[in-house]
Amino acid sequence: MGALSWLNKLNVFWSCAGLFLVVMILSLFATSHRDPHWVFTNYQNRTGFDNPYYVFILGMVGATYTLFGKFAGPLVTDYKAIDSSNDWYSLGAECSASMSEETENADITSPMAMVTSITTAWFFGLIYLLVLLFSIQDMESVLTTTFNLPVTQVFMARRGWNTIDDCILNPDDSVPVLLWDNVAYSVFKVDRTHPTHRSSRGGGIPYHQALQRLNTQQIPGNAVIATCIITCCIVLPYPLSDLFFEIIISAATITVYVTYAVVLGCKYFVGIGKGRFHLGPLSKPITIIGFIWSLFAVIAFTFPTCWPIDLVNANYAGPALCVVILLSYAVASSSSPTTTLH
């Protein structure tokens, strides 16, 4: 447990230090910087759609995506092509919520941590995006890069490198980014273990008896291992098929926002008594905005993002979600108690 505590402190430190180093590297070593007029007003539509309102909706989809670069790359505005700060908003808030059971005075400290995580992540994410935008050397090379992560192209153009090996072999660039990425992945893995363990204790997932078991150190080791295995199974198709990977991520993203919509809808329409920590008169407007945004995200994420549509750029999020719903219904129906009516 002492090692885990030390690792957690290291994660917190490097999350801040890594961002600071990345910002400094991009700011100090860029051969040139974009002017503010270009950063805040430049607009490019490469979707193939002419309707500006539809294109605007596609641009908003980038703010709902859980992975950066893949889906948002060909979308509307320049910043969408390199938007990687969206993870910070949801991940920070969800990590705080997941730790409620282990927190003293959770009805106060947990919501405070959630609000603080969202505001802090928004602030630092905005700084990160602005630095990336000001550091872009050639927008065309970023949008047409052969790398799956357009952000990599920004780093490489900053130093005049042509291959990914040049970036990896230079520790001043690769080490901060790799450490930062691994820290974020570790935090994410711990965060995903919590709902697995909670669901297993309630019998809501298969093999719940094994997954809820604690080891000698009072850690749900089976839940941790199962979470890692499932994550690897999801990531493994990525090198083999981008299309298959995007189908999985699309369905997962929509499912997340469906969950948000259900919770916020219950909060607004059913009503839940206020706890010791609440947002006062802002509580209801924020709930309404969050509910509408969640519904918008679920609907907008099923729209096609490029024209003309083919097998490669088609959006399979809708069909994938239907498959998930049908499979969930089949599993629930087969395991639910039944009663014979006479």
Short mmCIF file of C-alpha atoms in Angstrom, two decimals:
data_model
loop_
_atom_site.label_atom_id
_atom_site.label_comp_id
_atom_site.label_asym_id
_atom_site.label_seq_id
_atom_site.Cartn_x
_atom_site.Cartn_y
_atom_site.Cartn_z
CA MET A 1 0.00 0.00 0.00
CA GLY A 2 2.93 2.32 0.65
CA ALA A 3 4.13 1.81 -2.92
CA LEU A 4 0.66 2.60 -4.27
CA SER A 5 0.52 5.78 -2.21
CA TRP A 6 3.91 6.84 -3.55
CA LEU A 7 2.85 6.04 -7.10
CA ASN A 8 -0.32 8.09 -6.70
CA LYS A 9 1.69 11.10 -5.53
CA LEU A 10 4.05 10.63 -8.48
CA ASN A 11 1.06 10.59 -10.83
CA VAL A 12 -0.27 13.84 -9.42
CA PHE A 13 3.15 15.49 -9.62
CA TRP A 14 3.95 14.33 -13.14
CA SER A 15 0.51 15.23 -14.45
CA CYS A 16 1.35 18.83 -13.60
CA ALA A 17 5.08 18.71 -14.36
CA GLY A 18 4.56 16.87 -17.66
CA LEU A 19 2.11 19.46 -18.90
CA PHE A 20 4.49 22.23 -17.87
CA LEU A 21 7.39 20.61 -19.74
CA VAL A 22 5.34 20.02 -22.88
CA VAL A 23 4.14 23.61 -22.86
CA MET A 24 7.68 24.89 -22.36
CA ILE A 25 9.11 22.66 -25.10
CA LEU A 26 6.52 23.79 -27.62
CA SER A 27 6.75 27.43 -26.62
CA LEU A 28 10.52 27.85 -26.50
CA PHE A 29 11.72 25.63 -29.34
CA ALA A 30 9.20 26.37 -32.06
CA THR A 31 10.90 28.02 -35.04
CA SER A 32 7.93 30.36 -35.38
CA HIS A 33 4.56 31.01 -33.82
CA ARG A 34 1.17 31.68 -35.32
CA ASP A 35 -0.44 35.07 -34.79
CA PRO A 36 -3.56 35.30 -32.59
CA HIS A 37 -5.77 36.22 -35.54
CA TRP A 38 -5.02 32.89 -37.23
CA VAL A 39 -5.43 30.91 -34.01
CA PHE A 40 -8.83 32.31 -33.09
CA THR A 41 -10.43 33.01 -36.48
CA ASN A 42 -9.02 30.58 -39.06
CA TYR A 43 -11.70 28.17 -40.26
CA GLN A 44 -11.39 25.22 -42.63
CA ASN A 45 -14.14 22.88 -43.76
CA ARG A 46 -12.82 19.60 -45.17
CA THR A 47 -15.79 17.42 -44.39
CA GLY A 48 -17.29 17.53 -47.89
CA PHE A 49 -20.56 18.96 -46.56
CA ASP A 50 -21.63 22.46 -47.60
CA ASN A 51 -24.27 23.17 -44.96
CA PRO A 52 -22.54 25.36 -42.32
CA TYR A 53 -24.95 24.32 -39.56
CA TYR A 54 -24.28 20.64 -40.13
CA VAL A 55 -20.55 21.32 -40.24
CA PHE A 56 -20.84 23.19 -36.94
CA ILE A 57 -22.54 20.17 -35.38
CA LEU A 58 -19.72 17.95 -36.62
CA GLY A 59 -17.24 20.32 -35.03
CA MET A 60 -19.06 19.99 -31.72
CA VAL A 61 -18.71 16.22 -31.96
CA GLY A 62 -14.99 16.66 -31.35
CA ALA A 63 -15.76 17.88 -27.83
CA THR A 64 -17.59 14.64 -27.06
CA TYR A 65 -14.95 12.23 -28.28
CA THR A 66 -12.93 10.17 -25.80
CA LEU A 67 -9.83 9.73 -27.96
CA PHE A 68 -8.09 12.56 -29.76
CA GLY A 69 -6.99 12.78 -33.35
CA LYS A 70 -8.77 9.77 -34.87
CA PHE A 71 -12.33 11.03 -35.23
CA ALA A 72 -11.78 14.76 -34.93
CA GLY A 73 -8.96 14.96 -37.43
CA PRO A 74 -10.95 15.65 -40.59
CA LEU A 75 -13.52 17.86 -38.92
CA VAL A 76 -14.28 21.50 -39.04
CA THR A 77 -11.91 23.88 -37.36
CA ASP A 78 -8.17 23.66 -37.02
CA TYR A 79 -8.16 23.11 -33.29
CA LYS A 80 -10.39 20.07 -33.62
CA ALA A 81 -7.63 18.26 -35.46
CA ILE A 82 -5.40 18.32 -32.39
CA ASP A 83 -7.93 18.50 -29.58
CA SER A 84 -6.63 16.18 -26.88
CA SER A 85 -7.76 17.94 -23.74
CA ASN A 86 -11.34 16.67 -23.75
CA ASP A 87 -10.29 13.55 -21.87
CA TRP A 88 -9.24 15.70 -18.95
CA TYR A 89 -12.74 17.00 -18.26
CA SER A 90 -14.59 13.72 -17.94
CA LEU A 91 -11.70 11.61 -16.64
CA GLY A 92 -10.88 14.03 -13.82
CA ALA A 93 -14.49 14.26 -12.68
CA GLU A 94 -15.10 10.52 -12.94
CA CYS A 95 -11.95 9.69 -11.00
CA SER A 96 -13.13 11.95 -8.19
CA ALA A 97 -16.57 10.35 -8.21
CA SER A 98 -15.08 6.84 -8.24
CA MET A 99 -13.14 7.54 -5.06
CA SER A 100 -16.24 8.50 -3.05
CA GLU A 101 -16.38 5.21 -1.14
CA GLU A 102 -12.80 5.60 0.08
CA THR A 103 -13.19 9.27 1.03
CA GLU A 104 -14.13 10.72 4.41
CA ASN A 105 -17.06 13.14 4.34
CA ALA A 106 -17.68 12.09 0.76
CA ASP A 107 -20.88 14.13 0.48
CA ILE A 108 -18.72 17.25 0.73
CA THR A 109 -15.25 16.30 -0.48
CA SER A 110 -16.33 14.24 -3.50
CA PRO A 111 -18.49 16.90 -5.22
CA MET A 112 -15.88 19.54 -4.40
CA ALA A 113 -13.23 17.35 -6.02
CA MET A 114 -15.44 16.88 -9.09
CA VAL A 115 -16.01 20.60 -9.54
CA THR A 116 -12.34 21.33 -8.93
CA SER A 117 -11.29 18.63 -11.41
CA ILE A 118 -13.55 19.99 -14.15
CA THR A 119 -12.50 23.62 -13.71
CA THR A 120 -8.81 22.79 -13.34
CA ALA A 121 -8.85 20.45 -16.33
CA TRP A 122 -10.63 23.05 -18.43
CA PHE A 123 -8.05 25.69 -17.54
CA PHE A 124 -4.97 23.55 -18.18
CA GLY A 125 -6.55 21.94 -21.24
CA LEU A 126 -7.16 25.39 -22.70
CA ILE A 127 -3.52 26.34 -22.12
CA TYR A 128 -2.38 23.12 -23.79
CA LEU A 129 -4.60 23.70 -26.83
CA LEU A 130 -3.49 27.31 -27.22
CA VAL A 131 0.18 26.34 -27.06
CA LEU A 132 -0.39 23.63 -29.67
CA LEU A 133 -2.19 26.03 -31.97
CA PHE A 134 0.42 28.76 -31.68
CA SER A 135 3.16 26.17 -32.31
CA ILE A 136 1.74 24.78 -35.57
CA GLN A 137 4.25 25.32 -38.35
CA ASP A 138 2.23 23.99 -41.28
CA MET A 139 -1.47 23.31 -40.87
CA GLU A 140 -1.61 21.32 -44.09
CA SER A 141 0.98 18.84 -42.82
CA VAL A 142 -0.99 18.38 -39.59
CA LEU A 143 -4.27 17.65 -41.37
CA THR A 144 -2.68 15.32 -43.91
CA THR A 145 -0.17 13.62 -41.62
CA THR A 146 0.33 9.88 -41.96
CA PHE A 147 0.51 9.53 -38.17
CA ASN A 148 -2.60 8.48 -36.30
CA LEU A 149 -1.97 11.29 -33.80
CA PRO A 150 -1.77 14.71 -35.48
CA VAL A 151 -0.21 16.11 -32.30
CA THR A 152 2.93 14.13 -33.16
CA GLN A 153 3.25 16.10 -36.37
CA VAL A 154 3.23 19.35 -34.39
CA PHE A 155 6.14 18.16 -32.25
CA MET A 156 8.09 16.91 -35.25
CA ALA A 157 7.60 20.06 -37.28
CA ARG A 158 8.81 22.09 -34.34
CA ARG A 159 12.27 20.44 -34.60
CA GLY A 160 12.29 19.78 -38.34
CA TRP A 161 12.14 15.99 -38.00
CA ASN A 162 10.84 13.76 -40.78
CA THR A 163 10.34 10.38 -39.07
CA ILE A 164 8.92 9.22 -35.77
CA ASP A 165 12.29 7.67 -34.91
CA ASP A 166 13.80 11.15 -34.74
CA CYS A 167 11.29 12.07 -32.07
CA ILE A 168 11.65 8.89 -30.02
CA LEU A 169 15.45 8.97 -30.07
CA ASN A 170 15.52 12.46 -28.55
CA PRO A 171 14.80 12.07 -24.82
CA ASP A 172 14.13 15.77 -24.24
CA ASP A 173 10.96 15.38 -26.32
CA SER A 174 9.94 11.75 -25.95
CA VAL A 175 10.51 11.17 -22.21
CA PRO A 176 8.14 13.88 -20.88
CA VAL A 177 5.40 12.87 -23.30
CA LEU A 178 5.79 9.12 -22.68
CA LEU A 179 5.83 9.56 -18.91
CA TRP A 180 2.86 11.90 -19.06
CA ASP A 181 0.93 9.44 -21.19
CA ASN A 182 1.73 6.48 -18.93
CA VAL A 183 0.72 8.44 -15.84
CA ALA A 184 -2.62 9.27 -17.44
CA TYR A 185 -3.09 5.63 -18.44
CA SER A 186 -2.35 4.46 -14.88
CA VAL A 187 -4.89 6.88 -13.45
CA PHE A 188 -7.44 5.76 -16.03
CA LYS A 189 -6.83 2.10 -15.19
CA VAL A 190 -7.41 2.70 -11.48
CA ASP A 191 -10.52 4.69 -12.30
CA ARG A 192 -11.99 1.89 -14.45
CA THR A 193 -11.31 -0.71 -11.75
CA HIS A 194 -13.65 1.01 -9.29
CA PRO A 195 -16.90 0.58 -11.28
CA THR A 196 -15.91 -3.01 -12.07
CA HIS A 197 -15.55 -3.78 -8.38
CA ARG A 198 -18.73 -1.92 -7.42
CA SER A 199 -20.78 -3.66 -10.11
CA SER A 200 -19.45 -7.05 -9.04
CA ARG A 201 -20.48 -6.46 -5.43
CA GLY A 202 -24.02 -5.80 -6.61
CA GLY A 203 -24.02 -8.86 -8.86
CA GLY A 204 -24.47 -6.71 -11.94
CA ILE A 205 -21.78 -8.28 -14.12
CA PRO A 206 -20.75 -11.85 -15.00
CA TYR A 207 -18.33 -13.63 -12.65
CA HIS A 208 -19.17 -11.10 -9.95
CA GLN A 209 -18.23 -13.46 -7.14
CA ALA A 210 -14.64 -13.69 -8.35
CA LEU A 211 -14.34 -10.02 -9.30
CA GLN A 212 -15.48 -8.73 -5.91
CA ARG A 213 -12.95 -10.83 -4.02
CA LEU A 214 -10.20 -8.90 -2.20
CA ASN A 215 -6.63 -10.14 -1.88
CA THR A 216 -4.52 -10.18 1.28
CA GLN A 217 -3.84 -6.45 0.90
CA GLN A 218 -7.56 -5.68 0.65
CA ILE A 219 -7.26 -4.82 -3.05
CA PRO A 220 -9.67 -6.18 -5.69
CA GLY A 221 -6.88 -7.87 -7.61
CA ASN A 222 -9.22 -9.88 -9.82
CA ALA A 223 -11.07 -6.74 -10.86
CA VAL A 224 -7.78 -5.03 -11.71
CA ILE A 225 -6.61 -7.98 -13.82
CA ALA A 226 -9.98 -8.28 -15.58
CA THR A 227 -9.99 -4.56 -16.38
CA CYS A 228 -6.49 -4.76 -17.86
CA ILE A 229 -7.40 -7.81 -19.97
CA ILE A 230 -10.56 -6.18 -21.32
CA THR A 231 -8.63 -3.01 -22.13
CA CYS A 232 -6.00 -4.99 -24.03
CA CYS A 233 -8.71 -6.81 -25.98
CA ILE A 234 -10.20 -3.48 -27.01
CA VAL A 235 -6.85 -1.97 -28.00
CA LEU A 236 -5.46 -5.03 -29.82
CA PRO A 237 -7.59 -4.58 -32.98
CA TYR A 238 -6.20 -1.06 -33.42
CA PRO A 239 -2.98 -2.01 -35.29
CA LEU A 240 -4.94 -4.49 -37.41
CA SER A 241 -8.01 -2.45 -38.30
CA ASP A 242 -8.66 1.23 -37.63
CA LEU A 243 -12.27 0.71 -38.65
CA PHE A 244 -12.95 -2.02 -36.09
CA PHE A 245 -11.27 0.00 -33.36
CA GLU A 246 -13.31 3.11 -34.17
CA ILE A 247 -16.54 1.09 -34.07
CA ILE A 248 -15.71 -0.05 -30.53
CA ILE A 249 -14.77 3.44 -29.38
CA SER A 250 -17.82 5.00 -31.03
CA ALA A 251 -20.19 2.61 -29.28
CA ALA A 252 -18.39 3.17 -25.97
CA THR A 253 -18.58 6.95 -26.31
CA ILE A 254 -22.30 6.94 -27.04
CA THR A 255 -22.92 4.53 -24.18
CA VAL A 256 -21.12 6.87 -21.78
CA TYR A 257 -23.28 9.81 -22.78
CA VAL A 258 -26.44 7.71 -22.57
CA THR A 259 -25.44 6.98 -18.98
CA TYR A 260 -24.92 10.68 -18.31
CA ALA A 261 -28.31 11.49 -19.83
CA VAL A 262 -30.07 8.91 -17.65
CA VAL A 263 -28.50 10.23 -14.44
CA LEU A 264 -29.10 13.89 -15.28
CA GLY A 265 -32.63 13.14 -16.46
CA CYS A 266 -33.45 11.42 -13.18
CA LYS A 267 -31.97 14.34 -11.30
CA TYR A 268 -34.10 16.87 -13.18
CA PHE A 269 -37.41 15.05 -13.73
CA VAL A 270 -37.57 12.89 -10.61
CA GLY A 271 -35.72 15.17 -8.26
CA ILE A 272 -33.14 14.27 -5.63
CA GLY A 273 -32.81 15.96 -2.29
CA LYS A 274 -29.92 18.39 -2.01
CA GLY A 275 -26.96 17.33 0.07
CA ARG A 276 -24.61 19.44 2.14
CA PHE A 277 -22.78 20.50 -1.03
CA HIS A 278 -24.89 21.93 -3.84
CA LEU A 279 -24.69 24.65 -6.47
CA GLY A 280 -27.67 26.60 -5.18
CA PRO A 281 -29.70 28.38 -7.87
CA LEU A 282 -27.24 27.19 -10.52
CA SER A 283 -27.98 23.53 -9.86
CA LYS A 284 -31.09 23.24 -12.05
CA PRO A 285 -29.73 25.22 -15.06
CA ILE A 286 -26.50 23.21 -15.03
CA THR A 287 -28.48 19.96 -14.85
CA ILE A 288 -30.63 21.02 -17.81
CA ILE A 289 -27.59 22.03 -19.86
CA GLY A 290 -25.83 18.76 -19.04
CA PHE A 291 -28.91 16.72 -19.93
CA ILE A 292 -29.42 18.51 -23.26
CA TRP A 293 -25.72 18.21 -24.09
CA SER A 294 -25.73 14.48 -23.36
CA LEU A 295 -28.72 13.95 -25.65
CA PHE A 296 -27.07 16.08 -28.32
CA ALA A 297 -23.86 14.06 -28.07
CA VAL A 298 -25.71 10.75 -28.43
CA ILE A 299 -27.55 11.95 -31.55
CA ALA A 300 -24.73 13.92 -33.17
CA PHE A 301 -22.23 11.13 -32.76
CA THR A 302 -24.20 8.94 -35.14
CA PHE A 303 -23.97 11.46 -38.01
CA PRO A 304 -21.62 10.81 -40.95
CA THR A 305 -18.54 13.01 -40.75
CA CYS A 306 -17.27 12.97 -44.34
CA TRP A 307 -18.75 13.15 -47.81
CA PRO A 308 -18.85 11.14 -49.98
CA ILE A 309 -19.46 8.24 -47.62
CA ASP A 310 -17.67 4.95 -48.18
CA LEU A 311 -16.78 1.88 -46.16
CA VAL A 312 -13.69 3.54 -44.71
CA ASN A 313 -15.07 6.87 -43.47
CA ALA A 314 -18.63 5.72 -42.66
CA ASN A 315 -19.78 6.29 -39.09
CA TYR A 316 -20.68 2.93 -37.58
CA ALA A 317 -21.53 4.33 -34.16
CA GLY A 318 -25.30 3.93 -34.61
CA PRO A 319 -25.26 0.28 -35.75
CA ALA A 320 -22.67 -0.54 -33.09
CA LEU A 321 -24.90 0.97 -30.41
CA CYS A 322 -27.86 -1.08 -31.67
CA VAL A 323 -25.77 -4.25 -31.41
CA VAL A 324 -24.78 -3.37 -27.84
CA ILE A 325 -28.41 -2.72 -26.88
CA LEU A 326 -29.60 -5.98 -28.43
CA LEU A 327 -26.85 -8.00 -26.76
CA SER A 328 -27.53 -6.36 -23.40
CA TYR A 329 -31.23 -7.07 -23.74
CA ALA A 330 -30.55 -10.69 -24.68
CA VAL A 331 -28.26 -11.21 -21.69
CA ALA A 332 -30.66 -9.48 -19.30
CA SER A 333 -33.65 -11.44 -20.60
CA SER A 334 -31.91 -14.79 -20.28
CA SER A 335 -30.75 -14.15 -16.72
CA SER A 336 -33.77 -12.30 -15.32
CA PRO A 337 -36.31 -14.11 -13.11
CA THR A 338 -39.44 -15.22 -14.92
CA THR A 339 -43.00 -15.80 -13.74
CA THR A 340 -45.59 -18.00 -15.44
CA LEU A 341 -48.98 -16.31 -15.77
CA HIS A 342 -52.12 -18.47 -15.78
#
